[in-house]
Tab-separated table of C-alpha atoms and ligand atoms in Angstrom:
chain	number	residue	atom	x	y	z
B	12	GLU	CA	0.029	0.028	0.003
B	13	ALA	CA	2.751	2.392	0.905
B	14	GLY	CA	4.093	2.462	-2.656
B	15	ILE	CA	0.787	3.127	-4.433
B	16	THR	CA	0.325	6.772	-5.013
B	17	ARG	CA	-2.025	8.885	-7.046
B	18	PRO	CA	-0.508	9.743	-10.449
B	19	ARG	CA	-0.130	13.535	-10.815
B	20	GLY	CA	-2.254	15.281	-13.400
B	21	TYR	CA	-3.751	11.969	-14.409
B	22	ASN	CA	-7.121	10.694	-13.208
B	23	VAL	CA	-8.408	7.173	-13.058
B	24	SER	CA	-12.028	6.634	-12.022
B	25	PHE	CA	-13.408	3.315	-10.780
B	26	HIS	CA	-17.116	2.515	-11.166
B	27	CYS	CA	-18.861	-0.331	-9.385
B	28	ASN	CA	-21.956	-1.161	-7.422
B	29	PRO	CA	-22.039	-3.905	-4.793
B	30	ASP	CA	-25.797	-4.431	-5.408
B	31	MET	CA	-24.998	-5.641	-8.917
B	32	GLU	CA	-22.583	-8.304	-7.600
B	33	GLN	CA	-25.245	-9.975	-5.429
B	34	HIS	CA	-27.256	-11.406	-8.332
B	35	HIS	CA	-27.218	-15.091	-9.297
B	36	PHE	CA	-27.742	-16.529	-12.764
B	37	GLY	CA	-28.290	-19.975	-11.170
B	38	GLN	CA	-26.230	-22.500	-9.215
B	39	THR	CA	-23.983	-23.882	-11.977
B	40	HIS	CA	-24.292	-21.096	-14.552
B	41	PRO	CA	-20.788	-20.028	-15.649
B	42	MET	CA	-21.494	-16.295	-15.264
B	43	LYS	CA	-20.858	-15.446	-11.613
B	44	PRO	CA	-21.361	-11.746	-10.665
B	45	TRP	CA	-19.450	-12.283	-7.386
B	46	ARG	CA	-16.240	-12.438	-9.418
B	47	LEU	CA	-16.637	-8.597	-9.428
B	48	THR	CA	-16.594	-8.653	-5.579
B	49	LEU	CA	-13.475	-10.850	-5.616
B	50	SER	CA	-11.759	-8.522	-8.147
B	51	LYS	CA	-12.650	-5.457	-6.156
B	52	SER	CA	-11.371	-6.860	-2.875
B	53	LEU	CA	-8.095	-7.807	-4.462
B	54	ILE	CA	-7.821	-4.317	-6.041
B	55	TYR	CA	-8.503	-2.716	-2.633
B	56	SER	CA	-6.159	-5.013	-0.785
B	57	TYR	CA	-3.332	-3.695	-2.962
B	58	GLY	CA	-4.266	-0.179	-1.812
B	59	MET	CA	-5.317	1.007	-5.292
B	60	SER	CA	-8.458	2.791	-4.147
B	61	PHE	CA	-6.154	5.540	-2.854
B	62	ALA	CA	-4.914	6.192	-6.385
B	63	MET	CA	-8.321	6.433	-8.076
B	64	ASP	CA	-11.620	8.296	-7.776
B	65	ASN	CA	-14.065	5.647	-6.534
B	66	TYR	CA	-17.727	5.868	-7.434
B	67	ILE	CA	-20.744	3.755	-6.575
B	68	SER	CA	-22.488	3.629	-9.906
B	69	ARG	CA	-26.156	4.446	-10.160
B	70	ALA	CA	-28.750	2.440	-12.168
B	71	ALA	CA	-29.235	3.589	-15.759
B	72	THR	CA	-32.697	5.033	-16.341
B	73	TYR	CA	-35.241	3.515	-18.758
B	74	GLU	CA	-34.587	6.427	-21.193
B	75	GLU	CA	-30.839	5.756	-21.086
B	76	LEU	CA	-31.392	2.090	-21.827
B	77	ALA	CA	-33.720	3.105	-24.624
B	78	SER	CA	-30.905	5.035	-26.356
B	79	PHE	CA	-30.043	1.639	-27.863
B	80	HIS	CA	-32.710	-0.970	-26.897
B	81	SER	CA	-36.264	-1.135	-28.138
B	82	THR	CA	-38.977	-0.186	-25.700
B	83	ASP	CA	-40.835	-3.504	-26.443
B	84	TYR	CA	-37.803	-5.350	-25.187
B	85	LEU	CA	-37.224	-3.109	-22.135
B	86	ASP	CA	-40.894	-3.300	-21.139
B	87	PHE	CA	-40.774	-7.089	-21.230
B	88	LEU	CA	-37.422	-7.206	-19.362
B	89	GLY	CA	-38.937	-4.973	-16.636
B	90	THR	CA	-41.957	-7.240	-16.048
B	91	VAL	CA	-40.759	-10.847	-16.500
B	92	LEU	CA	-40.634	-12.937	-13.395
B	93	PRO	CA	-37.908	-15.419	-12.415
B	94	GLU	CA	-38.004	-18.749	-14.177
B	95	PRO	CA	-41.564	-20.046	-14.399
B	96	ILE	CA	-40.434	-23.066	-16.510
B	97	PRO	CA	-39.033	-26.231	-14.904
B	98	ARG	CA	-35.223	-26.514	-15.575
B	99	ASP	CA	-35.386	-29.588	-17.759
B	100	LEU	CA	-38.040	-28.223	-20.049
B	101	GLU	CA	-36.669	-24.708	-20.624
B	102	ASN	CA	-34.018	-25.820	-23.116
B	103	GLN	CA	-36.602	-27.256	-25.475
B	104	ASN	CA	-38.886	-24.261	-25.129
B	105	PRO	CA	-38.973	-23.076	-28.817
B	106	ASP	CA	-40.607	-19.661	-28.394
B	107	LEU	CA	-38.542	-17.773	-25.829
B	108	LYS	CA	-39.566	-14.108	-26.099
B	109	PHE	CA	-36.534	-11.944	-26.887
B	110	ASN	CA	-34.329	-15.045	-26.279
B	111	LEU	CA	-35.084	-14.585	-22.539
B	112	GLY	CA	-35.419	-17.574	-20.158
B	113	GLY	CA	-33.232	-20.164	-21.795
B	114	SER	CA	-30.126	-21.577	-20.106
B	115	ASP	CA	-27.730	-18.904	-21.454
B	116	CYS	CA	-29.954	-15.980	-20.542
B	117	PRO	CA	-32.064	-17.172	-17.595
B	118	LEU	CA	-34.621	-15.070	-15.817
B	119	PHE	CA	-33.494	-14.506	-12.231
B	120	GLU	CA	-34.519	-12.415	-9.246
B	121	GLY	CA	-33.651	-8.756	-9.783
B	122	LEU	CA	-32.678	-9.202	-13.412
B	123	TYR	CA	-33.727	-5.640	-14.433
B	124	ASP	CA	-31.746	-4.100	-11.578
B	125	TYR	CA	-28.688	-6.154	-12.444
B	126	CYS	CA	-28.975	-4.889	-16.075
B	127	SER	CA	-29.545	-1.281	-15.250
B	128	LEU	CA	-26.682	-1.290	-12.683
B	129	SER	CA	-24.279	-2.710	-15.242
B	130	ALA	CA	-25.305	-0.044	-17.840
B	131	GLY	CA	-25.239	2.722	-15.130
B	132	GLY	CA	-21.610	1.962	-14.343
B	133	ALA	CA	-20.637	2.021	-18.051
B	134	LEU	CA	-22.523	5.333	-18.570
B	135	ASP	CA	-20.991	6.922	-15.456
B	136	ALA	CA	-17.589	5.927	-16.820
B	137	ALA	CA	-18.399	7.503	-20.191
B	138	ARG	CA	-19.539	10.720	-18.571
B	139	LYS	CA	-16.358	10.968	-16.478
B	140	ILE	CA	-14.421	10.764	-19.715
B	141	THR	CA	-16.508	13.234	-21.701
B	142	SER	CA	-16.478	15.766	-18.855
B	143	LYS	CA	-12.649	15.388	-18.781
B	144	GLN	CA	-12.740	14.463	-15.089
B	145	SER	CA	-11.083	11.111	-15.933
B	146	ASP	CA	-8.384	10.074	-18.306
B	147	ILE	CA	-9.188	6.384	-17.821
B	148	ALA	CA	-12.528	5.145	-16.429
B	149	VAL	CA	-12.835	1.554	-15.273
B	150	ALA	CA	-16.231	-0.326	-15.336
B	151	TRP	CA	-15.577	-3.997	-14.698
B	152	GLY	CA	-19.294	-4.642	-14.281
B	153	GLY	CA	-19.844	-3.749	-17.918
B	154	GLY	CA	-18.678	-5.224	-21.173
B	155	LEU	CA	-21.821	-7.278	-22.043
B	156	HIS	CA	-21.137	-7.270	-25.747
B	157	HIS	CA	-23.619	-9.810	-27.144
B	158	ALA	CA	-26.867	-7.996	-26.247
B	159	LYS	CA	-28.891	-6.725	-29.256
B	160	LYS	CA	-31.398	-3.972	-29.660
B	161	ALA	CA	-34.307	-6.304	-28.908
B	162	GLU	CA	-32.719	-9.562	-27.891
B	163	ALA	CA	-30.724	-11.080	-25.042
B	164	SER	CA	-27.763	-13.261	-26.073
B	165	GLY	CA	-24.854	-15.133	-24.464
B	166	PHE	CA	-25.320	-14.116	-20.823
B	167	CYS	CA	-25.928	-10.447	-21.972
B	168	TYR	CA	-29.243	-8.634	-21.695
B	169	ILE	CA	-28.339	-4.945	-21.987
B	170	ASN	CA	-25.474	-3.759	-24.101
B	171	ASP	CA	-23.879	-1.281	-21.719
B	172	ILE	CA	-20.929	-0.797	-24.205
B	173	VAL	CA	-23.175	0.455	-26.979
B	174	ILE	CA	-24.954	2.799	-24.555
B	175	ALA	CA	-21.612	4.168	-23.297
B	176	VAL	CA	-20.157	4.561	-26.783
B	177	LEU	CA	-23.324	6.450	-27.886
B	178	GLU	CA	-22.581	8.852	-25.029
B	179	LEU	CA	-18.940	9.205	-26.214
B	180	LEU	CA	-20.141	10.012	-29.732
B	181	ARG	CA	-21.828	13.156	-28.440
B	182	TYR	CA	-18.355	14.588	-27.825
B	183	TYR	CA	-15.878	12.681	-30.070
B	184	PRO	CA	-16.170	12.503	-33.860
B	185	ARG	CA	-14.739	8.954	-33.890
B	186	VAL	CA	-14.559	6.159	-31.300
B	187	LEU	CA	-12.446	2.995	-31.490
B	188	TYR	CA	-13.952	-0.132	-29.908
B	189	ILE	CA	-11.533	-3.007	-29.099
B	190	ASP	CA	-12.689	-6.397	-27.744
B	191	ILE	CA	-10.279	-8.936	-26.268
B	192	ASP	CA	-12.944	-11.279	-24.835
B	193	VAL	CA	-12.499	-14.796	-26.339
B	194	HIS	CA	-15.923	-14.399	-27.957
B	195	HIS	CA	-16.840	-12.259	-30.931
B	196	GLY	CA	-18.200	-8.826	-30.000
B	197	ASP	CA	-21.226	-9.314	-32.295
B	198	GLY	CA	-23.717	-6.986	-30.551
B	199	VAL	CA	-21.430	-3.963	-30.575
B	200	GLU	CA	-20.328	-4.650	-34.122
B	201	GLU	CA	-23.958	-4.913	-35.333
B	202	ALA	CA	-25.072	-1.798	-33.444
B	203	PHE	CA	-22.466	0.301	-35.358
B	204	PHE	CA	-22.698	-1.451	-38.725
B	205	SER	CA	-23.955	1.619	-40.498
B	206	THR	CA	-21.749	4.357	-39.142
B	207	ASP	CA	-18.187	5.403	-40.028
B	208	ARG	CA	-17.867	7.073	-36.576
B	209	VAL	CA	-17.162	3.887	-34.694
B	210	MET	CA	-14.631	1.275	-35.760
B	211	THR	CA	-15.101	-2.049	-33.982
B	212	VAL	CA	-12.243	-4.614	-33.614
B	213	SER	CA	-12.754	-8.025	-32.033
B	214	PHE	CA	-10.095	-10.668	-31.363
B	215	HIS	CA	-11.812	-14.045	-30.816
B	216	LYS	CA	-11.814	-17.813	-31.113
B	217	TYR	CA	-13.572	-18.451	-34.404
B	218	ASP	CA	-15.095	-21.761	-35.351
B	219	PRO	CA	-18.495	-21.146	-36.931
B	220	ASN	CA	-20.023	-24.507	-35.982
B	221	ASN	CA	-18.505	-25.134	-32.574
B	222	PHE	CA	-17.873	-21.890	-30.822
B	223	PHE	CA	-20.323	-19.138	-29.784
B	224	PRO	CA	-21.594	-16.967	-31.443
B	225	GLY	CA	-20.125	-18.302	-34.752
B	226	THR	CA	-19.782	-14.935	-36.380
B	227	GLY	CA	-16.653	-12.711	-36.924
B	228	ALA	CA	-14.870	-14.149	-39.952
B	229	LEU	CA	-11.862	-12.186	-41.257
B	230	GLU	CA	-13.820	-11.101	-44.337
B	231	ASP	CA	-16.859	-9.847	-42.373
B	232	ASN	CA	-16.150	-6.133	-42.307
B	233	GLY	CA	-19.571	-4.519	-42.291
B	234	PRO	CA	-22.382	-4.674	-44.950
B	235	LYS	CA	-20.867	-3.534	-48.230
B	236	SER	CA	-24.079	-2.039	-49.573
B	237	GLU	CA	-23.461	0.959	-51.805
B	238	HIS	CA	-24.325	3.798	-49.548
B	239	ASN	CA	-23.298	2.377	-46.190
B	240	PRO	CA	-20.691	4.660	-44.625
B	241	GLY	CA	-20.050	1.924	-42.047
B	242	ALA	CA	-18.707	-0.518	-44.639
B	243	HIS	CA	-15.097	-1.619	-43.821
B	244	HIS	CA	-15.455	-0.247	-40.253
B	245	ALA	CA	-15.722	-3.713	-38.585
B	246	VAL	CA	-12.430	-5.496	-38.123
B	247	ASN	CA	-12.386	-9.168	-37.167
B	248	VAL	CA	-9.415	-11.156	-35.950
B	249	PRO	CA	-10.481	-14.860	-35.955
B	250	LEU	CA	-8.149	-17.139	-33.998
B	251	ASN	CA	-7.660	-20.773	-33.213
B	252	ASP	CA	-7.173	-22.509	-29.825
B	253	GLY	CA	-4.063	-21.974	-27.768
B	254	ILE	CA	-2.819	-18.529	-28.899
B	255	THR	CA	0.119	-17.292	-26.755
B	256	ASP	CA	1.052	-13.930	-25.251
B	257	GLU	CA	3.796	-13.463	-27.853
B	258	GLN	CA	1.506	-14.065	-30.888
B	259	TYR	CA	-1.410	-12.102	-29.435
B	260	GLY	CA	0.862	-9.145	-28.537
B	261	TRP	CA	2.385	-9.151	-32.011
B	262	LEU	CA	-1.065	-9.146	-33.639
B	263	PHE	CA	-2.515	-6.595	-31.340
B	264	ASP	CA	0.369	-4.203	-32.048
B	265	LYS	CA	0.139	-4.622	-35.838
B	266	VAL	CA	-3.648	-4.469	-36.040
B	267	ILE	CA	-4.357	-1.698	-33.523
B	268	GLY	CA	-1.269	0.382	-34.587
B	269	GLN	CA	-2.487	0.612	-38.203
B	270	ILE	CA	-6.070	1.357	-37.165
B	271	VAL	CA	-5.161	4.190	-34.848
B	272	ASP	CA	-2.948	5.733	-37.508
B	273	LYS	CA	-5.634	5.630	-40.133
B	274	PHE	CA	-8.862	6.074	-38.181
B	275	ARG	CA	-7.528	8.662	-35.608
B	276	PRO	CA	-10.116	8.004	-32.864
B	277	GLY	CA	-10.926	10.612	-30.275
B	278	ALA	CA	-11.417	7.969	-27.549
B	279	ILE	CA	-11.018	4.188	-27.019
B	280	ALA	CA	-13.465	1.724	-25.466
B	281	LEU	CA	-11.688	-1.510	-24.551
B	282	GLN	CA	-13.636	-4.640	-23.592
B	283	CYS	CA	-11.361	-6.730	-21.372
B	284	GLY	CA	-13.172	-10.045	-21.243
B	285	ALA	CA	-10.988	-12.265	-19.065
B	286	ASP	CA	-12.153	-15.531	-20.694
B	287	SER	CA	-9.262	-15.173	-23.154
B	288	LEU	CA	-6.887	-16.194	-20.328
B	289	ALA	CA	-5.437	-19.714	-20.128
B	290	GLY	CA	-7.432	-22.043	-17.824
B	291	ASP	CA	-10.738	-20.308	-18.357
B	292	ARG	CA	-13.816	-22.580	-17.979
B	293	LEU	CA	-15.229	-21.551	-21.387
B	294	GLY	CA	-12.180	-20.095	-23.172
B	295	ARG	CA	-9.581	-21.704	-25.459
B	296	PHE	CA	-6.589	-19.415	-25.407
B	297	ASN	CA	-3.271	-19.503	-23.558
B	298	LEU	CA	-3.011	-15.861	-22.590
B	299	GLN	CA	-1.337	-15.058	-19.291
B	300	VAL	CA	-2.148	-12.100	-17.039
B	301	GLN	CA	0.860	-10.255	-18.603
B	302	GLY	CA	-0.241	-10.850	-22.189
B	303	HIS	CA	-3.839	-9.835	-21.480
B	304	GLY	CA	-2.654	-6.736	-19.658
B	305	ALA	CA	-0.263	-5.807	-22.414
B	306	CYS	CA	-3.306	-4.903	-24.536
B	307	VAL	CA	-4.450	-2.437	-21.770
B	308	GLU	CA	-0.888	-1.041	-21.607
B	309	TYR	CA	-0.795	-0.557	-25.379
B	310	CYS	CA	-4.128	1.397	-25.308
B	311	ARG	CA	-2.942	3.534	-22.336
B	312	LYS	CA	0.164	4.498	-24.235
B	313	MET	CA	-1.985	5.880	-27.090
B	314	ASN	CA	-2.706	8.718	-24.636
B	315	LEU	CA	-6.394	8.858	-25.653
B	316	PRO	CA	-9.396	8.984	-23.324
B	317	LEU	CA	-10.005	5.320	-22.410
B	318	ILE	CA	-12.801	3.295	-20.882
B	319	LEU	CA	-11.999	-0.235	-19.591
B	320	PHE	CA	-15.020	-2.626	-19.545
B	321	GLY	CA	-15.176	-6.112	-18.105
B	322	GLY	CA	-16.928	-8.883	-19.995
B	323	GLY	CA	-16.516	-12.655	-19.936
B	324	GLY	CA	-14.277	-14.565	-17.478
B	325	TYR	CA	-15.377	-17.853	-15.945
B	326	THR	CA	-12.541	-18.799	-13.649
B	327	PRO	CA	-13.202	-16.161	-10.944
B	328	ARG	CA	-9.726	-16.172	-9.367
B	329	ASN	CA	-8.112	-15.553	-12.754
B	330	VAL	CA	-10.635	-12.822	-13.547
B	331	ALA	CA	-9.696	-11.102	-10.324
B	332	ARG	CA	-5.987	-11.404	-11.137
B	333	ALA	CA	-6.310	-9.944	-14.618
B	334	TRP	CA	-8.622	-7.062	-13.686
B	335	THR	CA	-6.482	-6.230	-10.641
B	336	TYR	CA	-3.330	-6.132	-12.850
B	337	GLU	CA	-5.134	-4.055	-15.447
B	338	THR	CA	-6.428	-1.574	-12.856
B	339	SER	CA	-2.758	-1.137	-11.771
B	340	ILE	CA	-1.802	-0.483	-15.389
B	341	ALA	CA	-4.542	2.167	-15.636
B	342	ILE	CA	-3.061	3.868	-12.548
B	343	GLY	CA	0.498	3.194	-13.703
B	344	CYS	CA	1.582	1.388	-10.523
B	345	GLN	CA	2.012	-2.112	-11.970
B	346	ASP	CA	5.720	-2.162	-11.137
B	347	LYS	CA	5.040	-1.417	-7.497
B	348	LEU	CA	2.760	-4.377	-6.781
B	349	ASP	CA	3.972	-7.185	-4.522
B	350	PRO	CA	4.073	-10.292	-6.777
B	351	LEU	CA	2.593	-12.269	-3.828
B	352	LEU	CA	-1.112	-11.756	-3.248
B	353	PRO	CA	-1.625	-9.615	-0.101
B	354	PRO	CA	-2.104	-11.880	2.974
B	355	HIS	CA	-4.876	-11.738	5.594
B	356	ALA	CA	-7.616	-10.608	3.195
B	357	PRO	CA	-11.065	-12.083	3.527
B	358	TRP	CA	-10.931	-13.550	0.062
B	359	ARG	CA	-7.667	-15.359	0.825
B	360	ASP	CA	-9.425	-18.679	1.132
B	361	HIS	CA	-10.423	-18.568	-2.542
B	362	PHE	CA	-6.746	-18.621	-3.575
B	363	ARG	CA	-5.459	-20.670	-0.685
B	364	HIS	CA	-6.173	-24.149	-2.172
B	365	GLU	CA	-4.205	-23.292	-5.373
B	366	THR	CA	-0.827	-23.123	-3.676
B	367	LEU	CA	0.624	-21.970	-0.374
B	368	PHE	CA	1.889	-18.651	-1.797
B	369	PRO	CA	-0.422	-17.599	-4.606
B	370	THR	CA	0.860	-14.778	-6.829
B	371	LEU	CA	-0.890	-12.067	-8.840
B	372	GLU	CA	0.331	-13.146	-12.274
B	373	GLN	CA	0.585	-16.919	-11.988
B	374	ILE	CA	-2.690	-18.396	-13.145
B	375	LEU	CA	-3.636	-22.046	-13.027
B	376	GLY	CA	-4.720	-24.224	-15.895
B	377	GLU	CA	-3.229	-26.639	-18.348
B	378	PRO	CA	-1.901	-24.852	-21.493
B	379	ARG	CA	-3.763	-25.857	-24.637
B	380	GLN	CA	-2.068	-26.909	-27.838
B	381	ASN	CA	-1.344	-23.793	-29.968
B	382	ARG	CA	-3.149	-24.089	-33.274
B	383	ASN	CA	-2.219	-20.713	-34.671
B	384	THR	CA	0.510	-20.493	-37.320
B	385	GLN	CA	2.578	-17.399	-38.055
B	386	LYS	CA	1.490	-17.706	-41.710
B	387	ARG	CA	-2.166	-17.238	-40.741
B	388	LEU	CA	-1.383	-14.332	-38.415
B	389	THR	CA	0.520	-12.609	-41.220
B	390	GLU	CA	-2.504	-13.132	-43.535
B	391	ILE	CA	-4.718	-11.503	-40.927
B	392	VAL	CA	-2.470	-8.421	-40.699
B	393	GLN	CA	-2.357	-8.166	-44.522
B	394	HIS	CA	-6.118	-8.370	-44.721
B	395	VAL	CA	-6.506	-5.517	-42.208
B	396	THR	CA	-3.950	-3.441	-44.149
B	397	GLU	CA	-6.004	-3.900	-47.359
B	398	GLN	CA	-9.256	-3.271	-45.530
B	399	LEU	CA	-7.950	0.046	-44.144
B	400	ARG	CA	-7.339	1.375	-47.711
B	401	PHE	CA	-11.147	1.891	-47.844
B	402	VAL	CA	-11.208	3.852	-44.583
B	403	GLU	CA	-10.880	7.656	-44.771
B	404	ALA	CA	-8.630	9.308	-42.213
W	11	VJV	O1	-22.921	-21.919	-27.073
W	11	VJV	C1	-23.881	-21.351	-26.652
W	11	VJV	C2	-25.307	-21.739	-27.067
W	11	VJV	C3	-25.799	-23.002	-26.810
W	11	VJV	C4	-27.178	-23.203	-26.255
W	11	VJV	C5	-27.212	-23.200	-24.722
W	11	VJV	N1	-26.282	-24.270	-24.199
W	11	VJV	C6	-26.263	-24.299	-22.702
W	11	VJV	C7	-24.904	-24.051	-24.687
W	11	VJV	C8	-24.863	-24.114	-26.238
W	11	VJV	C9	-25.591	-22.627	-28.198
W	11	VJV	N2	-23.790	-20.371	-25.765
W	11	VJV	C10	-22.562	-19.916	-25.198
W	11	VJV	C11	-22.661	-18.511	-24.721
W	11	VJV	C12	-21.358	-17.915	-24.325
W	11	VJV	C13	-21.529	-16.458	-23.900
W	11	VJV	C14	-20.203	-15.750	-23.593
W	11	VJV	C15	-20.425	-14.395	-23.040
W	11	VJV	C16	-19.214	-13.485	-23.082
W	11	VJV	O2	-18.195	-14.019	-22.339
W	11	VJV	O3	-18.748	-13.298	-24.361
W	11	VJV	C17	-19.538	-12.029	-22.519
W	11	VJV	C18	-20.055	-12.006	-21.151
W	11	VJV	C19	-22.180	-20.833	-24.025
W	11	VJV	N3	-20.987	-21.369	-23.897
W	11	VJV	C20	-21.038	-22.132	-22.752
W	11	VJV	C21	-22.307	-21.965	-22.258
W	11	VJV	N4	-23.004	-21.210	-23.099
W	11	VJV	C22	-22.894	-22.604	-21.082
W	11	VJV	C23	-24.101	-22.144	-20.536
W	11	VJV	C24	-24.616	-22.723	-19.362
W	11	VJV	C25	-23.884	-23.733	-18.701
W	11	VJV	C26	-22.685	-24.183	-19.235
W	11	VJV	C27	-22.182	-23.610	-20.416
W	11	VJV	C28	-25.792	-22.245	-18.841
W	11	VJV	C29	-26.284	-22.851	-17.644
W	11	VJV	C30	-25.568	-23.819	-17.041
W	11	VJV	N5	-24.383	-24.269	-17.597
W	11	VJV	C31	-26.063	-24.435	-15.779
W	12	CA	CA1	-13.557	-10.605	-28.726
W	13	ZN	ZN1	-16.651	-14.217	-23.663
């Protein structure tokens, strides 16, 4: 704690709400909102709250949610009751309204509050950026990138990212959205398909038949209809199992470097889904905390207003490690952290069974076989270079 000081002339704001973290998707559902509590307690144990402006985020209003979502959908979301259907029947239920109530997007107690708190945190973060009170705003409770205008999808009900980016667009001519969750950021991509003011970039595991959501091929760059200004403004980086820190860092640098040079964004929104880490319950990559965090460091060095969103992440201890490390990068104190996790914290038991002296950066999990070749990665970079010829500076 002694070493962590507030950076001069540089403001980081941290947005969370403990009420959001209390919700449950169901006993064995992979999405566990308490991972946010675990992350926060690790962040606070390192003393980082003294180096940030900490805010309890408010719930987004109906009108704010309606800046993206349809009122039909919001009205239904506001009135549905928790799970009326027995668990073994719900999967076969063919007519789920707005895709709500299946096993991916179950109806649970307080669902509407959970959603509006997630969006409220993201919006508060965006407003701290646009009012110039923050240089980096952190909203780990956001990042729910699959939600559509009138549909829930992949554990996501309300697309807090789209709502926050719409707020940024009131002040910045162009916004760059980057998504390092292991899944394709389809909801954000689709929301901005017809504008040239947002460029979306998603890195993800791509296997159309075997990995959710199945979209995000290299060649899918926005509808190429004749008068669509948004054509060429969706960048997709489809990857195979087992990608390493070295390969991912090389790609991120090449892809984002070119895009920033050409697109010249006024702000960056970075979705930091932690399911791209090795050992994730749903993920397939081999990223370490350092490799995942290197993406945050790269964006910070661009010296543009930056929002950090959460997202996926299904091995809670690893999620807490990554988001703690990334909060320290936002502050700029990553070199001052003790590599050993702080002792005597209430969450210590969660890490205790891993090893006697758990560390911040060492995550557990068998590495997967790397199925990404340098040849393919080079092809991806070349495709992006060619795609960017169609993008006006
Ligand atoms: O693959 C799918 C869809 C199915 C239908 C539903 N069954 C359960 C799984 C196959 C086709 N959905 C994905 C959704 C992933 C969402 C990722 C979200 C994010 O990280 O990008 C952003 C927050 C999927 N993969 C794994 C599961 N669903 C899954 C869902 C469960 C489950 C186990 C796995 C739901 C309930 C329970 N177990 C009890
Ligand atoms: Ca992604
Ligand atoms: Zn994900």
